[in-house]
XYZ file of C-alpha atoms in Angstrom:
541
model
C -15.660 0.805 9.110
C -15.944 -2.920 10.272
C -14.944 -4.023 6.820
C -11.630 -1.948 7.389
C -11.020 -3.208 10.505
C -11.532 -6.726 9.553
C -8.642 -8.950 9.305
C -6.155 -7.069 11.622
C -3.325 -9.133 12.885
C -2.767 -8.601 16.600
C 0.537 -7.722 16.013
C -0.144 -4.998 13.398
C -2.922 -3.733 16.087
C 0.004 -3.323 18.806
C 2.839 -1.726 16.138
C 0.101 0.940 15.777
C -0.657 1.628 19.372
C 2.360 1.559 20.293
C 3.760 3.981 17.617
C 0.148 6.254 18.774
C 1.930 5.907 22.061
C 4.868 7.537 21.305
C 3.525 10.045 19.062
C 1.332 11.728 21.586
C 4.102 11.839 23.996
C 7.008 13.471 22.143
C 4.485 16.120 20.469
C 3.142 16.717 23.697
C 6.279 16.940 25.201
C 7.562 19.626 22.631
C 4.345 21.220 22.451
C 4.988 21.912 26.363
C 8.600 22.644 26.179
C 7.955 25.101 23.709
C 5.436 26.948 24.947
C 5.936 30.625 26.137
C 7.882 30.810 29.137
C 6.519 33.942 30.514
C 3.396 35.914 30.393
C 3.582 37.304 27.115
C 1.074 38.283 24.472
C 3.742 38.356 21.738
C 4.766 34.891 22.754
C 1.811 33.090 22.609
C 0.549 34.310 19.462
C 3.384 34.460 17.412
C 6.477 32.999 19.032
C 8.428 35.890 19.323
C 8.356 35.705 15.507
C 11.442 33.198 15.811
C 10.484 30.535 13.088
C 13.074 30.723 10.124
C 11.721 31.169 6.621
C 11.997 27.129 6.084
C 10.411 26.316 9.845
C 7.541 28.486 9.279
C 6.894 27.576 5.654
C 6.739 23.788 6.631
C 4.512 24.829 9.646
C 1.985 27.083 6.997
C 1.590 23.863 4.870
C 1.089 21.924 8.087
C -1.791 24.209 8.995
C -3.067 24.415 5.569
C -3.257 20.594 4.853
C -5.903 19.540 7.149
C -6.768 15.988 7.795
C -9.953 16.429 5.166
C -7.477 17.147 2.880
C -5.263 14.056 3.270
C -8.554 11.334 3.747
C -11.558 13.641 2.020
C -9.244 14.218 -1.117
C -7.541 11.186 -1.574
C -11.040 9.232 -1.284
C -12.624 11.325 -3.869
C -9.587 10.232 -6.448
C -10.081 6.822 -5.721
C -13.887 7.138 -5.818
C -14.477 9.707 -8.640
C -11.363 10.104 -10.416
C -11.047 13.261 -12.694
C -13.138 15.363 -9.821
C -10.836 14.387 -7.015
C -7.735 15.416 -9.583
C -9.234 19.153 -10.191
C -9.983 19.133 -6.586
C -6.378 18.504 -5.337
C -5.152 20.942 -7.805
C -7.774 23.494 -6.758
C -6.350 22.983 -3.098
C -2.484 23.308 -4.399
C -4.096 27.080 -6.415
C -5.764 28.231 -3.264
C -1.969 28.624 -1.137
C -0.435 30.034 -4.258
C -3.391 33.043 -4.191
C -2.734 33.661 -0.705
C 1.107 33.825 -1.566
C 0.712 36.606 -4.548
C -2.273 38.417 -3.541
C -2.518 37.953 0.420
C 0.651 37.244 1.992
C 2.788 40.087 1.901
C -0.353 42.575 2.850
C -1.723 40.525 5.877
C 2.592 40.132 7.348
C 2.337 43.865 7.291
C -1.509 44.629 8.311
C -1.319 42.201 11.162
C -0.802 42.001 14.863
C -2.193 38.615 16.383
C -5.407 38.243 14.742
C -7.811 38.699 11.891
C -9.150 41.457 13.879
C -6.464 43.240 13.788
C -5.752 43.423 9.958
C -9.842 44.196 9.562
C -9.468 46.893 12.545
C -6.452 48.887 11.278
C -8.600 51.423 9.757
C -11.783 51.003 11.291
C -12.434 51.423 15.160
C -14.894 50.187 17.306
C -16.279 46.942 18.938
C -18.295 46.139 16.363
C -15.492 45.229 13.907
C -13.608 43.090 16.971
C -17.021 41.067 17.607
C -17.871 40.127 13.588
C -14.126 39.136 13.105
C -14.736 36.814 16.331
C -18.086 35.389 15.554
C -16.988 34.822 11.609
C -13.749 33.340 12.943
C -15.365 30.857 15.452
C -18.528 30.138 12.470
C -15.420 28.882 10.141
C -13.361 26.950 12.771
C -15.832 25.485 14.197
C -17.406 23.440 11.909
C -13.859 22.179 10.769
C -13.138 21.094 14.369
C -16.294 19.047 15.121
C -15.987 17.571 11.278
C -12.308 16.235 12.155
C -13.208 15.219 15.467
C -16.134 13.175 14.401
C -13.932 11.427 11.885
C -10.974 11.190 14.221
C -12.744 8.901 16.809
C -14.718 6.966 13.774
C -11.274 6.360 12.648
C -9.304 5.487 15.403
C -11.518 2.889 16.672
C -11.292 1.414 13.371
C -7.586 1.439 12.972
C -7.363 -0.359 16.643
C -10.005 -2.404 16.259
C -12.003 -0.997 18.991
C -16.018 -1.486 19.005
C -17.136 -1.692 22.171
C -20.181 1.089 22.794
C -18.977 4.371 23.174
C -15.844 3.689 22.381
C -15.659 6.107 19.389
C -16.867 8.826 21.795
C -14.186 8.351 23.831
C -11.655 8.415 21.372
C -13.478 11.943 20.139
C -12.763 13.386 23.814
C -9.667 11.738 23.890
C -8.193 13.544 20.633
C -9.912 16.436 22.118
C -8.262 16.878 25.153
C -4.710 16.516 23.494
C -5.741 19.004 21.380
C -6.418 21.541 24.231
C -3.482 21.044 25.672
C -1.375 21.456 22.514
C -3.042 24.821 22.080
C -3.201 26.045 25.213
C 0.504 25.400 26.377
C 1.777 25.298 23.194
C 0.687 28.587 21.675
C 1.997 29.273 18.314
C 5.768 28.248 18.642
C 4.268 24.779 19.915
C 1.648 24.551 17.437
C 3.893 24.947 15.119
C 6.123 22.137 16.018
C 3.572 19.852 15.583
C 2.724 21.258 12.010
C 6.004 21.108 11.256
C 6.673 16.866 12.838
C 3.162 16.571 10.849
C 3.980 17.536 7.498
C 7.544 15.929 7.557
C 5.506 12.401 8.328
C 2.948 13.311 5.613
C 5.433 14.045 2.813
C 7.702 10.681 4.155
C 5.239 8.667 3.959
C 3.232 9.456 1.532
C 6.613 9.457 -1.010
C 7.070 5.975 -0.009
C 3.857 4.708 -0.481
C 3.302 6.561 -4.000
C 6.804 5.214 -4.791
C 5.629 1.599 -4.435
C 2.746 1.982 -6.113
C 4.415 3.469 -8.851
C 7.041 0.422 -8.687
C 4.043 -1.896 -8.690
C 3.043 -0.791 -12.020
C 6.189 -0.656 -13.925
C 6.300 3.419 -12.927
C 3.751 3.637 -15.874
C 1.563 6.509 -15.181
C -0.706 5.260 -17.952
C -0.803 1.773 -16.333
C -1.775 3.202 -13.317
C -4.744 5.234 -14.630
C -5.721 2.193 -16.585
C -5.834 0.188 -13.508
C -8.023 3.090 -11.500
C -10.317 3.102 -14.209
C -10.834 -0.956 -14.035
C -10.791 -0.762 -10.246
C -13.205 2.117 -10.059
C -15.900 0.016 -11.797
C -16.315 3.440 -13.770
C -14.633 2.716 -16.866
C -13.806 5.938 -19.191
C -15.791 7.978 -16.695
C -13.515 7.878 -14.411
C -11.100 10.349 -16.775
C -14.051 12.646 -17.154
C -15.572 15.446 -15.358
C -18.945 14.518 -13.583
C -18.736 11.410 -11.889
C -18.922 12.583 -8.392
C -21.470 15.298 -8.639
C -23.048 14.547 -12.142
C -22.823 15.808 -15.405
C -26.739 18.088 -15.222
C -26.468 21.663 -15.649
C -26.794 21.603 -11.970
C -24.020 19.007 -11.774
C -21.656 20.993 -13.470
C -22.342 24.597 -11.570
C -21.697 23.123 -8.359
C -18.149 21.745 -10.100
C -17.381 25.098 -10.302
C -18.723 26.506 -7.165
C -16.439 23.918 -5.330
C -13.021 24.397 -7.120
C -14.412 28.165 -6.585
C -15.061 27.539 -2.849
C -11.965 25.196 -2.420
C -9.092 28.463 -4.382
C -10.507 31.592 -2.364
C -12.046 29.864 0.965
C -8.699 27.248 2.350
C -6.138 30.319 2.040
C -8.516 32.393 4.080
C -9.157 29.880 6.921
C -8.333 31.974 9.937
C -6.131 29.471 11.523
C -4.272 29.681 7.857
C -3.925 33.503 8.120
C -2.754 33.358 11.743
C 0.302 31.670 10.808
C 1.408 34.620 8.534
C 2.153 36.628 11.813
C 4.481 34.423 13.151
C 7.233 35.720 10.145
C 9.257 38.628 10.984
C 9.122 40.733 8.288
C 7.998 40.598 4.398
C 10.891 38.604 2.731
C 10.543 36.243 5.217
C 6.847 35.556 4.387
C 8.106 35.499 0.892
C 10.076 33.077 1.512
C 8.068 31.054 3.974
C 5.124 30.959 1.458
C 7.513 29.237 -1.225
C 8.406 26.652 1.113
C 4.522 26.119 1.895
C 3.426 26.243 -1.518
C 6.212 23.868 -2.734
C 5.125 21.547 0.023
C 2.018 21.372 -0.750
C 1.776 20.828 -4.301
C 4.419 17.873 -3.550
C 1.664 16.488 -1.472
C -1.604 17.199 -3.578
C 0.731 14.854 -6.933
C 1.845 12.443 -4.508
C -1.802 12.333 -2.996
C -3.117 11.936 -6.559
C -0.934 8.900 -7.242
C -1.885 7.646 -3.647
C -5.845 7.825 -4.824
C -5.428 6.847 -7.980
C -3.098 3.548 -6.611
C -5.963 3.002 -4.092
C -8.506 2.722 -6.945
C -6.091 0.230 -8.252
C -5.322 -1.729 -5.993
C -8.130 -2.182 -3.329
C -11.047 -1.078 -5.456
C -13.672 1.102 -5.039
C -16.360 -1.811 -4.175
C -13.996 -2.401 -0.975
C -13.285 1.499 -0.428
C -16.990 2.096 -0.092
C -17.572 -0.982 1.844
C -15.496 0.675 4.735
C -16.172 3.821 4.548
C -18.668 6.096 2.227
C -16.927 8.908 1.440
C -13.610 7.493 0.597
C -11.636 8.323 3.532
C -9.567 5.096 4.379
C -8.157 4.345 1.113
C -4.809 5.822 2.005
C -4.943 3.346 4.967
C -6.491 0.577 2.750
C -3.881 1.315 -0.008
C -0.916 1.097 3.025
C -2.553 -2.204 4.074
C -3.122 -4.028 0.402
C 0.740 -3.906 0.212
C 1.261 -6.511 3.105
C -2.628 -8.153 2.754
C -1.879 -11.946 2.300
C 1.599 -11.794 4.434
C 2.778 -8.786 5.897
C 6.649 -8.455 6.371
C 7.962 -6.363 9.115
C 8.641 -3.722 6.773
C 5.026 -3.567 5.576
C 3.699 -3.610 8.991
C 5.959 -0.852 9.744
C 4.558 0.865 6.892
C 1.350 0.620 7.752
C 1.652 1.699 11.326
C 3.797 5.012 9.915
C 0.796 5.873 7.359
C -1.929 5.138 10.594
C 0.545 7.556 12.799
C 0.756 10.124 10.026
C -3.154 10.073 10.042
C -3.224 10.463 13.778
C -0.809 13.537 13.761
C -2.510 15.008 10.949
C -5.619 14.962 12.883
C -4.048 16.295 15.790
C -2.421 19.367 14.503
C -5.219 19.895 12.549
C -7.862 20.566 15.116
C -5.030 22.307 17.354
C -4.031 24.897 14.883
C -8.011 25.216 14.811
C -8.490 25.512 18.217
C -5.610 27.932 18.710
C -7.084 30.267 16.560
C -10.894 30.490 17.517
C -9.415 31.084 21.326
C -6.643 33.694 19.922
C -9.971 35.737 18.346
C -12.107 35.106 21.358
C -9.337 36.311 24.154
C -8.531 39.006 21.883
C -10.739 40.270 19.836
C -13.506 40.013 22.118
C -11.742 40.199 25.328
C -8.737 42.087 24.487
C -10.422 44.558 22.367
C -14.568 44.666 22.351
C -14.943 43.938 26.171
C -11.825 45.801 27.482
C -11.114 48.452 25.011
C -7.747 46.918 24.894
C -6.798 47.552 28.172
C -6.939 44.114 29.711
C -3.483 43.153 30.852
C -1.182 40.316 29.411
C -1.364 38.087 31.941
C -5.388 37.999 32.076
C -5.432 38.235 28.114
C -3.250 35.157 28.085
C -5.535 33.016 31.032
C -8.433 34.232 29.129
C -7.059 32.437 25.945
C -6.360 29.274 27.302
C -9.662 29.069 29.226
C -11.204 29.830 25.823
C -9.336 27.085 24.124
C -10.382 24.755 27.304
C -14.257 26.115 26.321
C -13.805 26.215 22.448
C -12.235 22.237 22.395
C -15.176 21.437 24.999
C -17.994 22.807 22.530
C -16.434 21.361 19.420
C -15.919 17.498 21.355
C -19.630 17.482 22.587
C -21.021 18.649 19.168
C -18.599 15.612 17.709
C -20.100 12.912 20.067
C -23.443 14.019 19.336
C -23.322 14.151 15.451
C -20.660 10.921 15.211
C -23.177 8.982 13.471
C -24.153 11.742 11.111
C -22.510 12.098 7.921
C -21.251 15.190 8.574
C -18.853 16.442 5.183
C -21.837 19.279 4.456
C -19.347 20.906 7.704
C -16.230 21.085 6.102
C -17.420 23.063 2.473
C -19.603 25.199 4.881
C -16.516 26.146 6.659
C -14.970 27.058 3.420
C -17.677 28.874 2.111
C -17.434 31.087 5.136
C -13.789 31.574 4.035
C -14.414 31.885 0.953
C -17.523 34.319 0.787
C -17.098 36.355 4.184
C -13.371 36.013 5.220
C -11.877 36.896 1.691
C -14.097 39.636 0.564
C -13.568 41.323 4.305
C -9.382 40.886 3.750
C -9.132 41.768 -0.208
C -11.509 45.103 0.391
C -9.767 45.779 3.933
C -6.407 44.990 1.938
C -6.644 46.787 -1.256
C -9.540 49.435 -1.341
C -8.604 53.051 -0.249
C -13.068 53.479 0.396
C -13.784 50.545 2.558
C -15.671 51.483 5.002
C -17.362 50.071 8.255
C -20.969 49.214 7.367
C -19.239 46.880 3.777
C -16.876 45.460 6.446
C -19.607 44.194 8.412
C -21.797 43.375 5.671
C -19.250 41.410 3.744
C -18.421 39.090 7.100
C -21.927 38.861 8.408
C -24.176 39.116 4.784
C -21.681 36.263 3.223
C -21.695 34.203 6.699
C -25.565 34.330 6.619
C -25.847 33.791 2.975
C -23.537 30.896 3.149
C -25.415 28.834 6.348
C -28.610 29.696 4.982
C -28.359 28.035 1.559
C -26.477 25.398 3.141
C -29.394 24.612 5.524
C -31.669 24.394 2.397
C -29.658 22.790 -0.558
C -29.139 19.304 -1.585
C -26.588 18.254 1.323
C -28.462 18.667 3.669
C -31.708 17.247 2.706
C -33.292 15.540 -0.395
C -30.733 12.755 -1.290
C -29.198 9.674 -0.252
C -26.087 11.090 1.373
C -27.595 13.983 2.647
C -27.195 14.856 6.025
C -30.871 14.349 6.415
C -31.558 11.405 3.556
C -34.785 10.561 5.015
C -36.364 14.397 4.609
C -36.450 17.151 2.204
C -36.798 20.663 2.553
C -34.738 22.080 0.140
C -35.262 24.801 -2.425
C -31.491 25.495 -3.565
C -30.476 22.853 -6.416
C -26.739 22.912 -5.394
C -24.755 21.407 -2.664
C -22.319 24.000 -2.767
C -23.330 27.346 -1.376
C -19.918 29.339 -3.083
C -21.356 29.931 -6.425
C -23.938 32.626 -5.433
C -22.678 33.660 -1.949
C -18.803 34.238 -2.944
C -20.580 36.793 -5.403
C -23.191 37.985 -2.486
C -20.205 38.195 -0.166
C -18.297 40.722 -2.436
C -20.943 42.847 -3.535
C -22.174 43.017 -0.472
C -19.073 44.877 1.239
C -19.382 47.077 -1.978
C -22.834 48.187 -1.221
C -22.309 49.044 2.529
C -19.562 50.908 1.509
C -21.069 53.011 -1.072
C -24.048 53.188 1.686
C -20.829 54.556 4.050
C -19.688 57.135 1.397
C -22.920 58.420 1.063
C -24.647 58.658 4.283
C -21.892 58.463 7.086
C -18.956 61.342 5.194
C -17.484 61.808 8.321
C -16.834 57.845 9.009
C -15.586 57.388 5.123
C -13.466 59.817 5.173
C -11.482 58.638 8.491
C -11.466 55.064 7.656
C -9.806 56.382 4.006
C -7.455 58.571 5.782
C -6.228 55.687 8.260
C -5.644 53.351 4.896
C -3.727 56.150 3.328
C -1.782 56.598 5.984
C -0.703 53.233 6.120
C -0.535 52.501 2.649
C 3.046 52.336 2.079
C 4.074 50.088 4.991
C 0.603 47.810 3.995
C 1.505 46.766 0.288
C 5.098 47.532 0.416
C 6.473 46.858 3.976
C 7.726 50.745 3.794
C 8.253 52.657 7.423
């Protein structure tokens, strides 16, 4: 990052802070002011439900646009070109598949949590406890992956590197990120989305608008200028330049846009937002605000990366940072680089803030909803049968985000030097292989039963960390997480290809094994689902 730092003005250096400054208190502020006023369940999770259609759409794209998505993405245009393209798109498909297939189903399944839609039909602890563990296996990951870039990042942007300075910042960001969650709750949380994604699309418009200007708003000038700046030529309009184009290069292109469409749109902390709407038509409606935001963001962020290939370069791009992830700040920067006007400074200081907010409400949303699953679905539900009152259920789940935001800032300090992206596709895999196989069976299948449930969440969990742990990410290559040792047997770096697959058939098996050896529990669990079939898929009674 010292190359991005480099050449800072003092004055740009202050703008920034002091536009950090003022940031952190007005969402804190609001996050505080509206938080739940009394001791109420209902409140915290969902806000009373109180979000119009437009609020809660806006705050459903804030939640689903995570700060990977805005630095990750946009780095990977800049860097690789035609893969970072089919990736954006990939992450504009996944919200429209949770708006046709997902939406309406989960408004009307759902309570507070996950593990309420999965425990509709099917009783016991045992269903509370795997919706809790597969909900804290894909948040947390997420959490200590943004953290770790959120104090590598803000050090940079201020200029900071003074030892442990970038562990500070982590338990800085941390901290605010409890306290959004835990006074917040959902109405606050979503507050925050919403500030966040009105900066994101802002910004973002402006800066794609003067890169457009600065090449005659030729789209073909642009991509000619990418390719040039790219140092990749023609291959940057091709398929294959970040992963290869191998047989194995090419499966894990598809095991990513796989993992990217199925595993985003069943992030928990995604999902959670869908019970904040009152009713169906309002997650109708809610969903096409969210998906229309977010497909303006994933063009304009594909004119951002491509303008960033442009106009810095990737030489320069990699020089500060690996993986791409400050070329949206380098691209803000290159407009004012030999003289920066007030305007341009201004500029760049509303990009850097629209970073910092991003990474805020990313890893509070995050937070919110691994201590929502923890106070109750394990509290709430597995430990206390559901008999634990409000007011403890409520203390429980801000001591749990206190714990949770703890857990996720130590692991962050300690892997901070670590390049640590393997995190973020293993938290999708989860989504995609465990969390979506669970919902779409749970969902849509009359002879789900218990043991597929739990095989689904736990067999496409295990399947999904233990590839991980063994493929090409993680060892046996240069930006492994472990370059300097190799112990892998599986060829791809992507685990969705095979346990998306496993993650399916394996709720299909336990259930067959439920239909054939456990009648009794079948035949209740098909009875429940019948019951509430007509309120499930078509908000009826």
């Amino acid at each position: 990052m010292n190359q991005f730092a480099a050449g800072y003005d003092s004055g740009t250096q202050t703008a920034v802070l002091l536009f950090f400054t003022f940031l952190v208190t007005c969402t804190l502020l609001l996050s505080v002011f509206a938080g739940p006023e009394r001791d109420d369940l209902a409140e915290f999770y969902t806000g009373y439900r109180t979000l119009t259609p437009f609020k809660n759409g806006l705050a459903i794209a804030g939640d689903y646009i995570s700060a990977a998505t805005v630095l990750s993405t946009t780095g990977i245009i800049a860097l690789f070109g035609y893969d970072g393209f089919v990736l954006a798109t990939s992450t504009g498909m996944s919200l429209v598949v949770l708006m046709f297939l997902l939406a309406e189903p989960l408004r009307n399944a759902g309570r507070f949590t996950m593990g309420d839609v999965l425990a509709r039909t099917m009783r016991g602890r045992s269903v509370r406890i795997a919706a809790s563990v597969v909900t804290l296996a894909a948040c947390l990951p997420f959490l200590i992956v943004q953290l770790s870039g959120a104090g590598s990042l803000l050090t940079a942007i201020l200029g900071i590197h003074l030892d442990g300075a970038r562990t500070v910042s982590i338990a800085m960001i941390g901290t605010l990120m409890v306290a959004y969650a835990a006074m917040g709750g959902m109405r606050g949380t979503a507050l925050i989305q919403i500030i966040k994604i009105v900066m994101l699309l802002g910004s973002s418009a402006v800066v794609a608008a003067l890169v457009m200007s600065r090449f005659g708003w030729s789209a073909d000038a642009l991509l000619r200028a990418a390719q040039a700046g790219s140092g990749a030529g023609e291959a940057y309009l091709r398929q294959g330049l970040e992963l290869g184009r191998t047989t194995e290069g090419k499966l894990d292109f598809i095991g990513l846009q796989l993992t990217v469409v199925l595993g985003v749109a069943c992030l928990p902390h995604v999902t959670m937002r869908l019970y904040s709407a009152p009713d169906a038509p309002a997650v109708r409606r809610s969903m096409s605000w969210a998906v229309g935001a977010v497909t303006t963001f994933c063009l304009l962020g594909t004119v951002m990366g491509a303008g960033a290939a442009a106009m810095v370069g990737a030489r320069l791009i990699t020089g500060a940072d690996p993986e791409g992830r400050t070329s949206v700040l380098m691209l803000a920067r290159a407009f004012g680089a030999a003289a920066p006007s007030i305007g341009e400074t201004l500029l760049y200081a509303a990009v850097c803030g629209t970073v910092f907010v991003t990474l805020l409400s990313s890893v509070s949303g995050l937070t919110l909803a691994a201590a929502s699953s923890l106070a109750h679905d394990l509290f709430g539900h597995a430990m206390r049968d559901g008999r634990a009152a409000a007011r403890t259920e409520l203390a429980v789940a801000r001591w749990a985000a206190v714990g949770v935001g703890a857990t996720a800032v130590a692991l962050a300090a300690l892997v901070q030097d670590w390049n640590v992206a393997v995190m973020t596709t293993t938290a999708l895999a989860i989504g995609a292989s465990a969390v979506a196989p669970a919902l779409t069976y749970s969902l849509f299948w009359r002879g789900f039963g218990r043991t597929g449930l739990l095989a689904a969440l736990y067999g496409g969990t295990g399947c999904v960390l233990l590839l991980t742990v063994f493929s090409t990410a993680v060892s046996g290559g240069p930006t492994a997480l472990f370059p300097d040792r190799d112990f892998h047997w599986f060829p791809l770096q992507t685990a969705g290809l095979v346990s998306i697959p496993f993650g399916f058939l394996a709720g299909w098996l336990g259930s067959r094994y439920d239909r054939r050896c456990r009648d009794g529990t079948a035949a209740e669990s098909r009875r429940r689902y019948e019951a509430g079939e007509a309120r499930l898929l078509a908000g009826a009674g």
